[in-house]
Tab-separated table of C-alpha atoms in Angstrom:
chain	number	residue	atom	x	y	z
A	1	MET	CA	0.000	0.000	0.000
A	2	ALA	CA	2.965	2.324	0.450
A	3	ALA	CA	3.452	2.475	-3.311
A	4	ALA	CA	0.046	4.137	-3.976
A	5	PRO	CA	0.829	7.510	-2.275
A	6	ARG	CA	4.243	7.518	-3.948
A	7	ARG	CA	2.670	6.924	-7.380
A	8	ASN	CA	0.170	9.737	-6.759
A	9	ALA	CA	2.955	12.099	-5.698
A	10	LEU	CA	4.933	11.328	-8.859
A	11	ARG	CA	1.980	11.655	-11.248
A	12	GLY	CA	2.460	14.672	-13.571
A	13	MET	CA	6.109	15.194	-12.676
A	14	SER	CA	8.725	15.594	-15.381
A	15	GLU	CA	11.570	13.097	-15.737
A	16	LEU	CA	13.928	15.585	-14.100
A	17	ASP	CA	11.604	15.978	-11.116
A	18	ILE	CA	11.235	12.187	-10.748
A	19	THR	CA	15.015	11.744	-10.904
A	20	LEU	CA	15.513	14.396	-8.229
A	21	TYR	CA	12.760	12.833	-6.146
A	22	ASN	CA	14.278	9.357	-6.365
A	23	GLN	CA	17.662	10.765	-5.336
A	24	GLY	CA	16.041	12.338	-2.285
A	25	LYS	CA	16.828	15.862	-3.553
A	26	THR	CA	13.379	17.394	-3.495
A	27	PRO	CA	13.615	20.991	-2.272
A	28	ASP	CA	13.443	21.456	1.489
A	29	CYS	CA	12.350	17.813	1.953
A	30	ALA	CA	15.472	15.707	1.531
A	31	SER	CA	14.881	13.780	4.732
A	32	SER	CA	11.171	13.047	4.519
A	33	ARG	CA	9.592	10.283	2.410
A	34	GLY	CA	5.925	10.026	3.210
A	35	GLY	CA	2.483	11.507	3.390
A	36	TRP	CA	1.455	15.062	2.811
A	37	LEU	CA	5.001	16.427	3.184
A	38	GLU	CA	6.234	14.235	0.331
A	39	GLN	CA	3.402	15.396	-1.913
A	40	SER	CA	3.971	19.047	-0.962
A	41	CYS	CA	7.668	18.776	-1.760
A	42	ALA	CA	6.942	17.097	-5.084
A	43	LEU	CA	4.508	19.882	-5.938
A	44	LEU	CA	7.065	22.507	-4.933
A	45	ALA	CA	9.680	20.868	-7.171
A	46	ILE	CA	7.233	20.945	-10.101
A	47	ILE	CA	6.359	24.596	-9.504
A	48	GLN	CA	10.018	25.610	-9.294
A	49	HIS	CA	10.878	23.715	-12.460
A	50	GLU	CA	7.943	25.196	-14.388
A	51	TYR	CA	8.773	28.685	-13.108
A	52	HIS	CA	12.326	28.393	-14.419
A	53	GLU	CA	11.079	27.133	-17.779
A	54	VAL	CA	8.578	29.980	-18.108
A	55	THR	CA	11.114	32.646	-17.139
A	56	HIS	CA	13.594	31.163	-19.614
A	57	ILE	CA	11.015	31.303	-22.401
A	58	MET	CA	10.057	34.861	-21.438
A	59	ARG	CA	13.716	35.907	-21.454
A	60	GLN	CA	14.140	34.396	-24.927
A	61	GLY	CA	11.116	36.393	-26.113
A	62	ILE	CA	12.480	39.610	-24.651
A	63	ASP	CA	15.895	38.927	-26.200
A	64	MET	CA	14.208	38.405	-29.559
A	65	LEU	CA	12.385	41.736	-29.247
A	66	TYR	CA	15.694	43.479	-28.534
A	67	ARG	CA	17.277	41.769	-31.556
A	68	ILE	CA	14.363	42.861	-33.754
A	69	ALA	CA	14.677	46.416	-32.405
A	70	ALA	CA	18.429	46.427	-33.124
A	71	ASP	CA	17.834	45.124	-36.660
A	72	GLY	CA	15.149	47.779	-37.140
A	73	LEU	CA	17.645	50.417	-36.078
A	74	VAL	CA	20.132	49.077	-38.621
A	75	LEU	CA	17.518	49.421	-41.347
A	76	SER	CA	16.549	52.920	-40.173
A	77	HIS	CA	20.203	53.887	-40.047
A	78	LEU	CA	20.766	52.664	-43.593
A	79	LEU	CA	17.690	54.513	-44.869
A	80	PHE	CA	18.846	57.691	-43.125
A	81	ILE	CA	22.280	57.434	-44.741
A	82	LEU	CA	20.698	56.879	-48.150
A	83	PHE	CA	18.459	59.907	-47.550
A	84	VAL	CA	21.513	61.987	-46.628
A	85	LEU	CA	23.326	60.881	-49.778
A	86	PHE	CA	20.488	60.913	-52.304
A	87	GLY	CA	17.764	62.987	-50.643
A	88	GLY	CA	18.768	65.993	-52.707
A	89	LEU	CA	17.527	64.141	-55.783
A	90	LEU	CA	14.156	63.696	-54.070
A	91	VAL	CA	14.115	67.417	-53.300
A	92	LEU	CA	14.336	68.145	-57.038
A	93	LYS	CA	10.993	66.375	-57.445
A	94	TRP	CA	9.349	67.181	-54.083
A	95	HIS	CA	10.617	70.598	-52.960
A	96	HIS	CA	9.055	70.427	-49.490
A	97	LEU	CA	11.510	67.617	-48.570
A	98	ALA	CA	14.259	70.253	-48.423
A	99	TRP	CA	13.137	71.047	-44.867
A	100	TRP	CA	13.929	67.450	-43.922
A	101	HIS	CA	16.938	66.876	-46.136
A	102	LEU	CA	19.010	69.958	-45.313
A	103	PRO	CA	19.319	69.143	-41.580
A	104	ALA	CA	19.909	65.465	-42.374
A	105	ALA	CA	22.659	66.313	-44.880
A	106	ALA	CA	24.223	68.791	-42.438
A	107	TRP	CA	24.247	66.081	-39.740
A	108	GLY	CA	25.822	63.591	-42.171
A	109	VAL	CA	28.587	66.016	-43.079
A	110	ILE	CA	29.234	66.948	-39.424
A	111	VAL	CA	29.428	63.284	-38.365
A	112	GLU	CA	31.919	62.457	-41.115
A	113	VAL	CA	34.068	65.600	-40.862
A	114	PHE	CA	34.321	65.632	-37.053
A	115	HIS	CA	34.464	61.821	-36.695
A	116	LEU	CA	31.431	61.718	-34.405
A	117	THR	CA	29.508	58.568	-33.513
A	118	CYS	CA	25.878	58.623	-34.580
A	119	PRO	CA	23.444	58.066	-31.683
A	120	LEU	CA	21.746	55.323	-33.716
A	121	THR	CA	24.968	53.292	-33.446
A	122	ASP	CA	24.950	53.626	-29.653
A	123	TRP	CA	21.258	52.676	-29.488
A	124	GLU	CA	21.821	49.640	-31.680
A	125	ASN	CA	24.705	48.484	-29.475
A	126	LEU	CA	22.536	48.947	-26.364
A	127	MET	CA	19.807	46.805	-27.948
A	128	ARG	CA	22.321	44.129	-28.923
A	129	HIS	CA	23.746	44.025	-25.376
A	130	ALA	CA	20.225	43.821	-23.920
A	131	ALA	CA	19.568	40.860	-26.235
A	132	GLY	CA	22.676	39.111	-24.967
A	133	GLN	CA	24.638	39.801	-28.141
A	134	THR	CA	27.870	41.713	-28.439
A	135	GLY	CA	27.833	45.193	-29.896
A	136	TYR	CA	30.534	46.523	-32.153
A	137	GLY	CA	33.122	49.252	-31.982
A	138	GLY	CA	33.228	52.126	-34.413
A	139	GLY	CA	30.285	53.395	-36.386
A	140	PHE	CA	27.569	52.023	-38.603
A	141	ILE	CA	29.458	52.703	-41.837
A	142	GLU	CA	32.639	51.063	-40.562
A	143	HIS	CA	30.738	47.983	-39.367
A	144	TYR	CA	28.156	47.340	-42.100
A	145	VAL	CA	28.824	49.424	-45.211
A	146	TRP	CA	32.575	49.869	-45.301
A	147	PRO	CA	33.516	46.143	-45.424
A	148	ILE	CA	31.286	45.782	-48.475
A	149	ILE	CA	32.681	48.786	-50.347
A	150	TYR	CA	36.310	48.834	-49.220
A	151	PRO	CA	38.323	45.964	-47.752
A	152	ALA	CA	40.724	48.269	-45.870
A	153	GLY	CA	39.914	50.123	-42.621
A	154	LEU	CA	38.304	53.528	-42.457
A	155	THR	CA	40.882	56.276	-41.954
A	156	PRO	CA	40.161	59.872	-40.915
A	157	THR	CA	41.328	61.056	-44.337
A	158	ILE	CA	38.845	58.807	-46.118
A	159	GLN	CA	36.130	59.866	-43.695
A	160	LEU	CA	36.865	63.501	-44.519
A	161	GLY	CA	36.673	62.617	-48.198
A	162	LEU	CA	33.271	60.959	-47.731
A	163	GLY	CA	31.954	64.021	-45.912
A	164	SER	CA	33.254	66.228	-48.734
A	165	VAL	CA	31.549	64.065	-51.356
A	166	VAL	CA	28.216	64.267	-49.499
A	167	LEU	CA	28.629	68.020	-49.208
A	168	ALA	CA	29.605	68.472	-52.879
A	169	ILE	CA	26.717	66.361	-54.204
A	170	ASN	CA	24.189	68.232	-52.116
A	171	VAL	CA	25.631	71.687	-52.872
A	172	LEU	CA	25.362	70.925	-56.609
A	173	ILE	CA	21.792	69.682	-56.259
A	174	TYR	CA	20.703	72.665	-54.175
A	175	LEU	CA	22.424	75.118	-56.542
A	176	ARG	CA	20.388	73.587	-59.354
A	177	LEU	CA	17.256	73.799	-57.234
A	178	ILE	CA	17.882	77.484	-56.424
A	179	ARG	CA	18.436	78.165	-60.133
A	180	LEU	CA	15.108	76.462	-60.964
A	181	TRP	CA	13.306	78.483	-58.270
A	182	LYS	CA	14.786	81.725	-59.636
A	183	LEU	CA	13.748	80.828	-63.190
A	184	ARG	CA	10.210	80.086	-62.047
A	185	HIS	CA	10.080	83.316	-60.078
A	186	LEU	CA	11.285	85.311	-63.091
A	187	ALA	CA	8.770	83.532	-65.350
A	188	ARG	CA	5.913	84.366	-62.960
A	189	SER	CA	6.933	87.977	-62.499
A	190	GLY	CA	7.387	88.417	-66.269
A	191	GLN	CA	3.802	87.336	-67.093
């Protein structure tokens, strides 16, 4: 008859819990082997095990959200850089974008000329660390774009050159835009 309470206490336990139980390592009950105390200890072991599984799964979900956020920042960062580089072409078609592009282009030039780190890079690294991943040193361009375009490392001279190219492209585009605005203004005033 002693086997019936033991069977009831073990019903629903995982293999790990049964192994621990058989080794006498149930939490807070290592010395007792009978009755309500045995069943309470078995239940406590199950609850602790399930709690650890649930918290592990929740942590994995949170880590995944941080990874998705970091990847979203990478995409946003790339789109911002493309807007800095080629946004002037959009301004030729949609003039109201100049109010967005001029500050973005100015920021791009300042970051490259003064060798500043973009805050998006810091935010991405924070998200990666929160997800349990390692961040990276340097900036976005050095980490993602530069290895694709150039195999060598990014030097301050090259960075200055990139900033100058961004500035030159945008100055040419905005000079053309100003010329078009003046021609339109002259055409309207001449009618």
